[in-house]
CSV table of C-alpha atoms in Angstrom, one decimal:
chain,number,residue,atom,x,y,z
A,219,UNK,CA,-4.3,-4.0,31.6
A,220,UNK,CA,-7.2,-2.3,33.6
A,221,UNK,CA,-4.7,-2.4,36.6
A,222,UNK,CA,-2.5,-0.6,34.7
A,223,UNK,CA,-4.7,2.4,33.9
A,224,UNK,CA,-6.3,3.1,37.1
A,225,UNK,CA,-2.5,3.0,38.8
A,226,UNK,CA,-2.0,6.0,36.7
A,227,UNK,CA,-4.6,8.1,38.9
A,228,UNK,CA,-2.7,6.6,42.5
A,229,UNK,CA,-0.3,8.2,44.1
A,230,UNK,CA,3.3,7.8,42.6
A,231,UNK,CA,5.0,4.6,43.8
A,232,UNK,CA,8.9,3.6,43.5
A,233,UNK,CA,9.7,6.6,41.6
A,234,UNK,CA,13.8,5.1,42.4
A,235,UNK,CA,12.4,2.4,40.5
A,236,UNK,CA,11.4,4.8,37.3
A,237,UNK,CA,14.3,6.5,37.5
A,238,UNK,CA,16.7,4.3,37.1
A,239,UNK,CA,15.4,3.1,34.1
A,240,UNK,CA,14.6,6.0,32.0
A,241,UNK,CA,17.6,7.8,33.1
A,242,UNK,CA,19.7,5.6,31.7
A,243,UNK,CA,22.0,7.6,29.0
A,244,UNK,CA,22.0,5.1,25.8
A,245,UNK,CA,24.7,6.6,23.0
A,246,UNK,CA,22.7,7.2,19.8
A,247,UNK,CA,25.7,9.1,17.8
A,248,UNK,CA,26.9,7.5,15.1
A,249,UNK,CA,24.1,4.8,14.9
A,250,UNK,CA,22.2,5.9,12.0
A,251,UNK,CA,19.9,7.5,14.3
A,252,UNK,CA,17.6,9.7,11.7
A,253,UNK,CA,17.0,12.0,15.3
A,254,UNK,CA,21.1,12.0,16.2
A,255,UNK,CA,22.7,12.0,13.3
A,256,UNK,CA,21.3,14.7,11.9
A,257,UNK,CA,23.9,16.7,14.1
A,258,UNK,CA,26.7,14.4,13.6
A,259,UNK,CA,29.8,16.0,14.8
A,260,UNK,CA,28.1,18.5,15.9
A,261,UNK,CA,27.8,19.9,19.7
A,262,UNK,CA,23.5,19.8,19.5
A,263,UNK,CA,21.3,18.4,21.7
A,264,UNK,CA,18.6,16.4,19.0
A,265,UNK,CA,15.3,17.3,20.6
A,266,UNK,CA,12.9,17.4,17.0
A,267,UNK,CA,11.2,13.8,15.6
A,268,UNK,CA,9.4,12.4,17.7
A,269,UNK,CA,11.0,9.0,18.8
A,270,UNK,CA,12.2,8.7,22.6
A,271,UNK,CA,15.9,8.3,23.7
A,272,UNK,CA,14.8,4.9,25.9
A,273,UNK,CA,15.5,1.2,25.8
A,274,UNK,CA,11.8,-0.6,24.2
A,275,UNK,CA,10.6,-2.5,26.9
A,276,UNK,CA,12.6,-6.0,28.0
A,277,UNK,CA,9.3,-8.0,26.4
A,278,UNK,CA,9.5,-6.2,23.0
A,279,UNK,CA,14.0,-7.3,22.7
A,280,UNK,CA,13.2,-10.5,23.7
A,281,UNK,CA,10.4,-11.3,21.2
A,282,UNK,CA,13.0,-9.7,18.8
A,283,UNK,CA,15.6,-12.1,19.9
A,284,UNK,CA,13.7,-15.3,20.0
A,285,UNK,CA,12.9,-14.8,16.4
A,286,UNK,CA,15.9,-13.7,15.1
A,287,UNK,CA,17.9,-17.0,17.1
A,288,UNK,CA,15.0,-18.8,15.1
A,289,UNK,CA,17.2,-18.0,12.0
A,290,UNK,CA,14.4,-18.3,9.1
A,291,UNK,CA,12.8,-14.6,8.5
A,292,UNK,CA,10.2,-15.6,5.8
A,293,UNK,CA,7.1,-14.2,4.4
A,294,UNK,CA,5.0,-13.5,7.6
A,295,UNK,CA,1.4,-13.6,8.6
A,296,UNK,CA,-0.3,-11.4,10.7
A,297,UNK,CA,-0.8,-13.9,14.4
A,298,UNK,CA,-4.0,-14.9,15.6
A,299,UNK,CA,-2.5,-13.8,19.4
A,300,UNK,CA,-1.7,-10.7,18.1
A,301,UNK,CA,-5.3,-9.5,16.8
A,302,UNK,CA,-6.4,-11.4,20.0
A,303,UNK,CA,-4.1,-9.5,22.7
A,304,UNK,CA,-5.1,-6.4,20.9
A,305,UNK,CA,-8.8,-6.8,20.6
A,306,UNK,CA,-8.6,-7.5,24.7
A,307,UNK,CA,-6.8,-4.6,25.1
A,308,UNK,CA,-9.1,-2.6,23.2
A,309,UNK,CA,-12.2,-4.0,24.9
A,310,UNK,CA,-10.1,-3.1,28.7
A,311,UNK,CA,-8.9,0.3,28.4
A,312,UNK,CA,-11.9,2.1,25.9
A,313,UNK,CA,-14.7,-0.4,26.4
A,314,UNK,CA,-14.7,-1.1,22.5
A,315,UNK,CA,-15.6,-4.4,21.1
A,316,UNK,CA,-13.3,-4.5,17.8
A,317,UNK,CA,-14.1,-7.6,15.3
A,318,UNK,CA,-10.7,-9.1,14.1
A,319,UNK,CA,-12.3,-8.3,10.9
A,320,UNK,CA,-12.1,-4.5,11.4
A,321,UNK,CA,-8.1,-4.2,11.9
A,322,UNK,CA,-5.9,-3.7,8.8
A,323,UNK,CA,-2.1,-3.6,9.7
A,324,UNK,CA,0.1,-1.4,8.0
A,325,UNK,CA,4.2,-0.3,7.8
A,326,UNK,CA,3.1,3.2,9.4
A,327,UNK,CA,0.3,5.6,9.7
A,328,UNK,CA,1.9,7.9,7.5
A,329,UNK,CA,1.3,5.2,5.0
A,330,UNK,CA,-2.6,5.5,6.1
A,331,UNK,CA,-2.9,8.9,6.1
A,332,UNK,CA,-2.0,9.0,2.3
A,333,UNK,CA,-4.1,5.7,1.6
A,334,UNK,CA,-7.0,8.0,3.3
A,335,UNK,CA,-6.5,10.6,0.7
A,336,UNK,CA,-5.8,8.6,-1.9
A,337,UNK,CA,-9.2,6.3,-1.9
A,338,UNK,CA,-11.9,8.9,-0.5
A,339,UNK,CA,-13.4,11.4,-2.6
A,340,UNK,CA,-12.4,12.4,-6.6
A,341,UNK,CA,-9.4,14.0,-8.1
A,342,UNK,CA,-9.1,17.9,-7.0
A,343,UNK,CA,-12.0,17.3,-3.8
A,344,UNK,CA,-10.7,18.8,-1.0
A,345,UNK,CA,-9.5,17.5,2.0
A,346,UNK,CA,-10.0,19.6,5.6
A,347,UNK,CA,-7.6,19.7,8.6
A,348,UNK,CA,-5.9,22.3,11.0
A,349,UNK,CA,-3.1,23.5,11.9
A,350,UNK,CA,-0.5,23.7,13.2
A,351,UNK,CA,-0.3,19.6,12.8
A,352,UNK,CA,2.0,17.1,12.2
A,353,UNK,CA,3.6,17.6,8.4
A,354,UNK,CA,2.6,14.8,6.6
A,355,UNK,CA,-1.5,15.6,6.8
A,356,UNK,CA,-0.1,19.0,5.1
A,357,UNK,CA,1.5,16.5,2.0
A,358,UNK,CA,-0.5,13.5,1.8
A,359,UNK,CA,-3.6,15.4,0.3
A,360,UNK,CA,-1.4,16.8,-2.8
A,361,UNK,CA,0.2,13.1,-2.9
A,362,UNK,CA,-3.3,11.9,-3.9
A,363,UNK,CA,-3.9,15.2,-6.5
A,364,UNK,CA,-6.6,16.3,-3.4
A,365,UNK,CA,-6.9,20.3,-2.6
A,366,UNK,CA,-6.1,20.6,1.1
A,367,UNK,CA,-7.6,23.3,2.9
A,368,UNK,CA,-6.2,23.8,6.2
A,369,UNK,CA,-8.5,25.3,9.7
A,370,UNK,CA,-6.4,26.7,12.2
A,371,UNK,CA,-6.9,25.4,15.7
A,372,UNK,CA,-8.5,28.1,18.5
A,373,UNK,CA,-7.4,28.2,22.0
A,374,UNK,CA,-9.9,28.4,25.0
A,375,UNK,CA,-8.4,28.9,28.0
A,376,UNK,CA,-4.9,28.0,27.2
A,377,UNK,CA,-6.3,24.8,25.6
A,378,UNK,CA,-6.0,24.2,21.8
A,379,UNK,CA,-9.6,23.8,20.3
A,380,UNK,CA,-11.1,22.5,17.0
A,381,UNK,CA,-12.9,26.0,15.3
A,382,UNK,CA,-16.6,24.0,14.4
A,383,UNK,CA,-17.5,27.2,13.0
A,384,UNK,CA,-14.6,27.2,10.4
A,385,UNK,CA,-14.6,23.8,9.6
A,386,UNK,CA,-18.4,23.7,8.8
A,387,UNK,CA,-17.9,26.8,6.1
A,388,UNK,CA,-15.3,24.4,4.3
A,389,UNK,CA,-17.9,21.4,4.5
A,390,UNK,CA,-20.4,23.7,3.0
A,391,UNK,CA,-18.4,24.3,-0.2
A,392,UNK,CA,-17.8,20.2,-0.3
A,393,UNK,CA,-15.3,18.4,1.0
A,394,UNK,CA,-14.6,14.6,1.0
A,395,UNK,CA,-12.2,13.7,4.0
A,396,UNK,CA,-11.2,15.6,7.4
A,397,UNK,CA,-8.1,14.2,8.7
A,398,UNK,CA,-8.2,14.5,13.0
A,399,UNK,CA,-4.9,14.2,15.2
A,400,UNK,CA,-6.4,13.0,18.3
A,401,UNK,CA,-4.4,13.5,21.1
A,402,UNK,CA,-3.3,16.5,19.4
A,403,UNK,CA,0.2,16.7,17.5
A,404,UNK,CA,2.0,19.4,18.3
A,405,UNK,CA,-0.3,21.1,21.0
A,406,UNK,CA,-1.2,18.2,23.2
A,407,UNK,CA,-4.6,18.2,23.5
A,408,UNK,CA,-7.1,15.2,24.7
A,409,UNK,CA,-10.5,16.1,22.6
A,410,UNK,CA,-13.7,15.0,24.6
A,411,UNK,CA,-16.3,13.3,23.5
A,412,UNK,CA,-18.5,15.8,23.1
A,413,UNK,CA,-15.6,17.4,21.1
A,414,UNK,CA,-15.3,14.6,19.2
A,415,UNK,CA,-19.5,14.0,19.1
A,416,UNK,CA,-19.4,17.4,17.8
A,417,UNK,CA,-17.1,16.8,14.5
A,418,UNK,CA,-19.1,13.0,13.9
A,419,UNK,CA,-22.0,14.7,13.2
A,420,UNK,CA,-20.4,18.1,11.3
A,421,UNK,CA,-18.7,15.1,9.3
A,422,UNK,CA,-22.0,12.7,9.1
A,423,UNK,CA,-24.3,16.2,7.5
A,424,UNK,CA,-22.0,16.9,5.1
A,425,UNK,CA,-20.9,13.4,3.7
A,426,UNK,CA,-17.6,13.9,4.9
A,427,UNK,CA,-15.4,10.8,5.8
A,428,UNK,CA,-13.5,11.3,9.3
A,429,UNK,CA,-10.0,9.5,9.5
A,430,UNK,CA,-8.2,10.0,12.9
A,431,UNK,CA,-4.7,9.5,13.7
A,432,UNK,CA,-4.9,8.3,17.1
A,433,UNK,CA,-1.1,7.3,17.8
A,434,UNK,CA,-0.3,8.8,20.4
A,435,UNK,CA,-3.3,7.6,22.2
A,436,UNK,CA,-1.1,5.6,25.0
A,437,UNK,CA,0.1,8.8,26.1
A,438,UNK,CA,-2.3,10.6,28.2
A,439,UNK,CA,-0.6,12.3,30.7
A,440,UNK,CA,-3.2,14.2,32.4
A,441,UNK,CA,-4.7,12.0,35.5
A,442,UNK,CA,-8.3,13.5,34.4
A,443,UNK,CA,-8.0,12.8,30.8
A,444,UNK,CA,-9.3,9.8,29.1
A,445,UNK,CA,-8.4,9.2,25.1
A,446,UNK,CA,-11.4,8.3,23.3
A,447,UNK,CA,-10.9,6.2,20.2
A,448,UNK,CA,-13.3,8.3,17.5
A,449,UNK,CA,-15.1,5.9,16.0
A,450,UNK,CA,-16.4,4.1,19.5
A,451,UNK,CA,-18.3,7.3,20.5
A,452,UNK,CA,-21.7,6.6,18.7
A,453,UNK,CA,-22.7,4.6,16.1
A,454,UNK,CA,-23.2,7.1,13.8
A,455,UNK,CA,-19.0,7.6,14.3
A,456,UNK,CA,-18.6,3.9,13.7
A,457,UNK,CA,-20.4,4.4,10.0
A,458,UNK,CA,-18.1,7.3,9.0
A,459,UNK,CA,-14.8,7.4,10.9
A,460,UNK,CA,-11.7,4.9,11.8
A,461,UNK,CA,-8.8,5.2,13.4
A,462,UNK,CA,-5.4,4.7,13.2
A,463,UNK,CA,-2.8,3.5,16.2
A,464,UNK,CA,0.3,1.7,16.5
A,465,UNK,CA,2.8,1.0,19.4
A,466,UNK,CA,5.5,2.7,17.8
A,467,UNK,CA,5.2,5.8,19.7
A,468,UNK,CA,4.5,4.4,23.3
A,469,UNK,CA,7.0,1.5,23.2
A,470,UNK,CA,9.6,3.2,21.0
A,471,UNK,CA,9.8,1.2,18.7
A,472,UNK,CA,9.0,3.3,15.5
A,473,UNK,CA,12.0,1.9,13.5
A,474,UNK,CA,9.9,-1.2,13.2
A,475,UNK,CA,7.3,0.1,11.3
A,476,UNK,CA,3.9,-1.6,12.8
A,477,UNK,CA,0.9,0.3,12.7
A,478,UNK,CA,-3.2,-0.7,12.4
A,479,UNK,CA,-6.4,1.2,11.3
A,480,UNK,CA,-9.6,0.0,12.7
A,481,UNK,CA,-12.8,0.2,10.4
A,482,UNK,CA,-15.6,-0.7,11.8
A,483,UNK,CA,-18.2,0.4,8.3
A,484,UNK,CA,-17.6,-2.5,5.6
A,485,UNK,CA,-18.2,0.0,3.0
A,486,UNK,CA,-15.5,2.4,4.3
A,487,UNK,CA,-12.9,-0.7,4.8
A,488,UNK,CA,-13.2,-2.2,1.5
A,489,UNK,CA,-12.6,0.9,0.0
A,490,UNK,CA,-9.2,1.7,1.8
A,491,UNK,CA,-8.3,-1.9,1.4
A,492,UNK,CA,-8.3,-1.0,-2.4
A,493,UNK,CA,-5.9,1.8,-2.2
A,494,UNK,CA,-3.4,-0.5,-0.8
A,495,UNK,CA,-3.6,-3.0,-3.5
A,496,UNK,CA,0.1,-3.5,-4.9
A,497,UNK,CA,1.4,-0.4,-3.1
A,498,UNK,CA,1.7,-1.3,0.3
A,499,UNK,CA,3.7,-3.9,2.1
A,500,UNK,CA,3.0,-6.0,4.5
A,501,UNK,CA,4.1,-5.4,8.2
A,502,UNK,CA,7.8,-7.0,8.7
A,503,UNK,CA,7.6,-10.1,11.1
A,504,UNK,CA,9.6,-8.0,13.8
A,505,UNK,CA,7.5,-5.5,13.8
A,506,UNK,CA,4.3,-7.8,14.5
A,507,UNK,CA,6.4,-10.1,17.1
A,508,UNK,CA,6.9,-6.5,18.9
A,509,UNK,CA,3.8,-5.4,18.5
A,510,UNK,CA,2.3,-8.6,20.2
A,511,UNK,CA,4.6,-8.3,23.1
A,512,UNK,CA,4.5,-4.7,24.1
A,513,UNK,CA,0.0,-5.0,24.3
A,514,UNK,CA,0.8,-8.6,26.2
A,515,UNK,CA,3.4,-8.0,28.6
A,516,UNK,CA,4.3,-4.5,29.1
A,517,UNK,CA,1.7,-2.3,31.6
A,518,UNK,CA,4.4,-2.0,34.3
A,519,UNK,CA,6.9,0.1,31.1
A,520,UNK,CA,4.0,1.7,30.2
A,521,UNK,CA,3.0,3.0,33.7
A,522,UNK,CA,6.4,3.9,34.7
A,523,UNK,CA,7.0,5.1,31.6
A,524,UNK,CA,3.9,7.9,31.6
A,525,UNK,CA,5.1,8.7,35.4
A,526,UNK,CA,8.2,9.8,34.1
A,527,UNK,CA,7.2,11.4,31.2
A,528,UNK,CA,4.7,14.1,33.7
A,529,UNK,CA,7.9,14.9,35.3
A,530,UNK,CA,9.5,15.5,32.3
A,531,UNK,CA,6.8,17.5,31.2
A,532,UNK,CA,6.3,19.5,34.1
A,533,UNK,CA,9.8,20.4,34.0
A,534,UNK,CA,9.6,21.8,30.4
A,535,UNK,CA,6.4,23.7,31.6
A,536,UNK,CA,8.1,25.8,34.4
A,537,UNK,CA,11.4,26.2,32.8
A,538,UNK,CA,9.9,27.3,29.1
A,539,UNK,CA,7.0,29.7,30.6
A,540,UNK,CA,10.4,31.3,32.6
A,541,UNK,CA,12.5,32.0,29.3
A,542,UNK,CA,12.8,35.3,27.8
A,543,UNK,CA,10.2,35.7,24.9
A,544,UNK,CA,8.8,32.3,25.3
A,545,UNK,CA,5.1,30.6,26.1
A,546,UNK,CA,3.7,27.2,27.1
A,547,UNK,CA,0.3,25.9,27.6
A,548,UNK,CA,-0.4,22.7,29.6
A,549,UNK,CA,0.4,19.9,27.2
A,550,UNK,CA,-2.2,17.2,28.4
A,551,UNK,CA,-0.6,14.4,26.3
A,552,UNK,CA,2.0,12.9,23.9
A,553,UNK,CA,6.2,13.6,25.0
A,554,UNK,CA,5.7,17.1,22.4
A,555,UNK,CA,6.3,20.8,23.5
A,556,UNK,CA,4.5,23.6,21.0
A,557,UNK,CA,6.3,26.5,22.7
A,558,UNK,CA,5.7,29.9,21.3
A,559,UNK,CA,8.8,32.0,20.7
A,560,UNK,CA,7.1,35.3,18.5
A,561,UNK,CA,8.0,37.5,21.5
A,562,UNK,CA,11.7,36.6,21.2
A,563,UNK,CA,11.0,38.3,17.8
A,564,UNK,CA,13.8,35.9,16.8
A,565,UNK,CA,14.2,35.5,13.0
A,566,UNK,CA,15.0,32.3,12.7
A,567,UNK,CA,14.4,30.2,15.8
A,568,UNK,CA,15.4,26.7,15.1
A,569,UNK,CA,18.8,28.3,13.7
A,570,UNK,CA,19.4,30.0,16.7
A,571,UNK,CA,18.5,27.5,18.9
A,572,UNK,CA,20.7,25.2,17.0
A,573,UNK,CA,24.0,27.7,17.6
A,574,UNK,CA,23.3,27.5,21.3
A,575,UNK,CA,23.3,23.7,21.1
A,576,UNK,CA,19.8,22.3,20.9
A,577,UNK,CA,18.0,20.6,18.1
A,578,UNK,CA,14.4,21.4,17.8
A,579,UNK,CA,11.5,21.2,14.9
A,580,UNK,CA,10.4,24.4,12.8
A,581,UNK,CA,6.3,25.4,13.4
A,582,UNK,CA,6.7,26.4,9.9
A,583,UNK,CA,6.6,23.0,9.2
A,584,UNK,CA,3.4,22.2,11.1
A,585,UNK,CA,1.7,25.2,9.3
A,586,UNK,CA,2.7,27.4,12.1
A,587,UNK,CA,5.8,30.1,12.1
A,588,UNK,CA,6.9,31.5,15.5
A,589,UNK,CA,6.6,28.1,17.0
A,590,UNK,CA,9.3,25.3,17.6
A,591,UNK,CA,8.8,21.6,18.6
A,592,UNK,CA,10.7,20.2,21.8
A,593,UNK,CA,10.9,16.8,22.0
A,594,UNK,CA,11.0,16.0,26.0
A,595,UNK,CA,11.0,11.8,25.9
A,596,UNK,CA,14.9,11.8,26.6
A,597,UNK,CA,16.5,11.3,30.6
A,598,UNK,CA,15.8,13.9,32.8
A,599,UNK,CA,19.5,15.0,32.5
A,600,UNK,CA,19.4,15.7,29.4
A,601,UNK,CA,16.7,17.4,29.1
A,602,UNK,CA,17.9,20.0,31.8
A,603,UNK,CA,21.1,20.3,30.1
A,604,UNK,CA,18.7,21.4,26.7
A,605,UNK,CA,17.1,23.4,28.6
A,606,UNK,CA,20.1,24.9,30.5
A,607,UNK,CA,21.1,26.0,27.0
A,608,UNK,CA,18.1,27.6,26.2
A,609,UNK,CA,18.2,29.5,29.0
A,610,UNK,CA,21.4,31.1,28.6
A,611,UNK,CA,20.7,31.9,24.8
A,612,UNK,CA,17.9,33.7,25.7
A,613,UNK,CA,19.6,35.2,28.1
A,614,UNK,CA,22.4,36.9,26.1
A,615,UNK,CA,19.8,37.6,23.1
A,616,UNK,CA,19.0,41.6,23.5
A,617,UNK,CA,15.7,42.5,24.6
A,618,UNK,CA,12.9,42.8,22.0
């Protein structure tokens, strides 16, 4: 695994090699693809939720297929090899020493991020995040009868910051919970540890609990960056905060619904162990066979994987900062463009976008309007041919 992460600051190797596998086209249409057949019949280019257009790794549909050949698909414990390939992974690529006691596996993070709201704090405390963020922090807070007050994210040269000032007035009129996206969905960003030092101890004054979606973790694509799990940055961190990860996003395989949240505090663990409690299901027994696979035999996927995606993403960069009306900052991680069209002065962006044959999310839905989403973890072909369409849309739209 430690190979694996210092080849991603080499020089690129076999990039034939890389090609050929992610630019494989793999027909999605008439699958039902939640991303594809959303457009069914329909002339669009699907470019919103965030799922990839590749094959999982050759590992992850074997484990899959040695299970299912086994026939019998019973009530299914959680492996001893698979806390153990993932504990070893932890310890090589962040330097954290997880107990097997601290990991809770769950069907999805989306199911933790309203088990977060659900167990910390009172009826009507408030819950604190920022925006422009991924949708469900802006629902799970109301799922749980919490009061969600939202912060909106600064930018610092071109970077998308937390505003400490802002989010330290909200924890001065009380608040119970402060949900983090770390790497940072929509806008990209890799928070540092002394970003992330920063918010512990805001969180640690003011009695506030610090839950941090950290799944897109794997997907660093800056060679400078580092992703920093937040409760492994102090022990003061470890008392308040967890995380949550999965390897739905970096092996594609979200459909199999495997996720984990790490809790290092007893105190903290028992309670969100309680807000499970006849709710939540356990994890199916592909999703864990998966899960074991992709941590134990898939660095080489991974690496090519991330090579391909920086391509990808430094195509979107110039092509996007070149349209009409539209602006870009350097995405440092995840496969997700937050590309600002207010200049376009466009009504109705996704709408328009969608005549001229591309798919893409609405900002309004990340508690930001004048944005869209572009999803760039498709082959390189057909990502030019989205943005291709763009282009000329733009084109022919009058002049603001």
């Amino acid at each position: 695994m430690l190979r694996f992460y210092k080849s991603l600051i080499e020089p690129k190797r076999d990039i034939l090699l890389v090609n050929n596998h992610f630019d494989q086209i793999i027909e999605r249409k008439n699958t039902s693809s939640m991303k594809w057949d959303k457009y069914k019949d329909r002339d669009i280019i699907p470019m919103w939720v965030a799922d990839m257009d590749f094959k999982a790794p050759r590992p992850v549909l074997d484990s899959i297929e040695k299970h299912l050949d086994h026939g019998v698909l019973g009530y299914t414990l959680v492996p001893d090899e698979l806390d153990e390939v993932l504990i070893k992974q932890l310890k090589t690529v962040y330097n954290w020493q997880v107990s097997k006691e601290w990991i809770i596996w769950l069907p999805g993070v989306v199911t933790a991020l309203n088990a977060a709201c659900r167990v910390f704090g009172n009826p009507n405390d408030t819950v604190v995040s920022t925006t422009p963020v991924y949708p469900p922090f802006l629902t799970a807070p109301s799922n749980s009868g919490k009061i969600l007050v939202t912060i909106p994210m600064t930018y610092k040269k071109q970077r998308a910051c937390l505003d400490f000032e802002g989010i330290e007035k909200e924890f001065k009129k009380g608040a119970c919970l402060f949900m983090l996206c770390n790497p940072y969905n929509p806008c990209g960003t890799v928070f540092t540890r002394r970003e992330l030092n920063e918010l512990v101890e805001l969180c640690a004054s003011y009695n506030v609990v610090l839950c941090s979606d950290e799944i897109h973790s794997d997907l660093v694509l800056d060679k400078d960056k580092q992703h920093i799990p937040t409760p492994c940055v102090s022990k003061r961190a470890s008392q308040i905060s967890f995380s949550l990860m999965a390897p739905s996003k970096t092996y594609n395989i979200p459909g199999l619904g495997c996720s984990f949240a790490i809790i290092p505090d007893d105190g903290l663990r028992n309670n969100f162990k309680s807000g499970l409690k006849g709710i939540v299901p356990s994890v199916n027994i592909f999703g864990l066979v998966a899960a074991q696979a992709a941590y134990d035999s898939c660095d080489d996927w991974l690496k090519q994987l991330i090579m391909y995606l920086r391509q990808n993403r430094d195509m979107v960069m110039e092509r996007v900062n070149r349209m009409k009306g539209c602006r870009l900052y350097p995405i440092e991680s995840t496969y997700l463009a937050w590309i600002d069209v207010r200049d376009t002065k466009i009504e109705d962006p996704v709408h328009f976008f969608e005549n001229a044959g591309v798919g893409l999310s609405d900002g309004k839905y990340f508690g930001q309007e004048g944005f869209i989403r572009l999803n760039f973890g498709c082959p390189a072909s057909v990502l030019d041919e989205g943005l291709r369409r763009m282009e000329i849309a733009l084109e022919k739209h009058p002049t603001p």
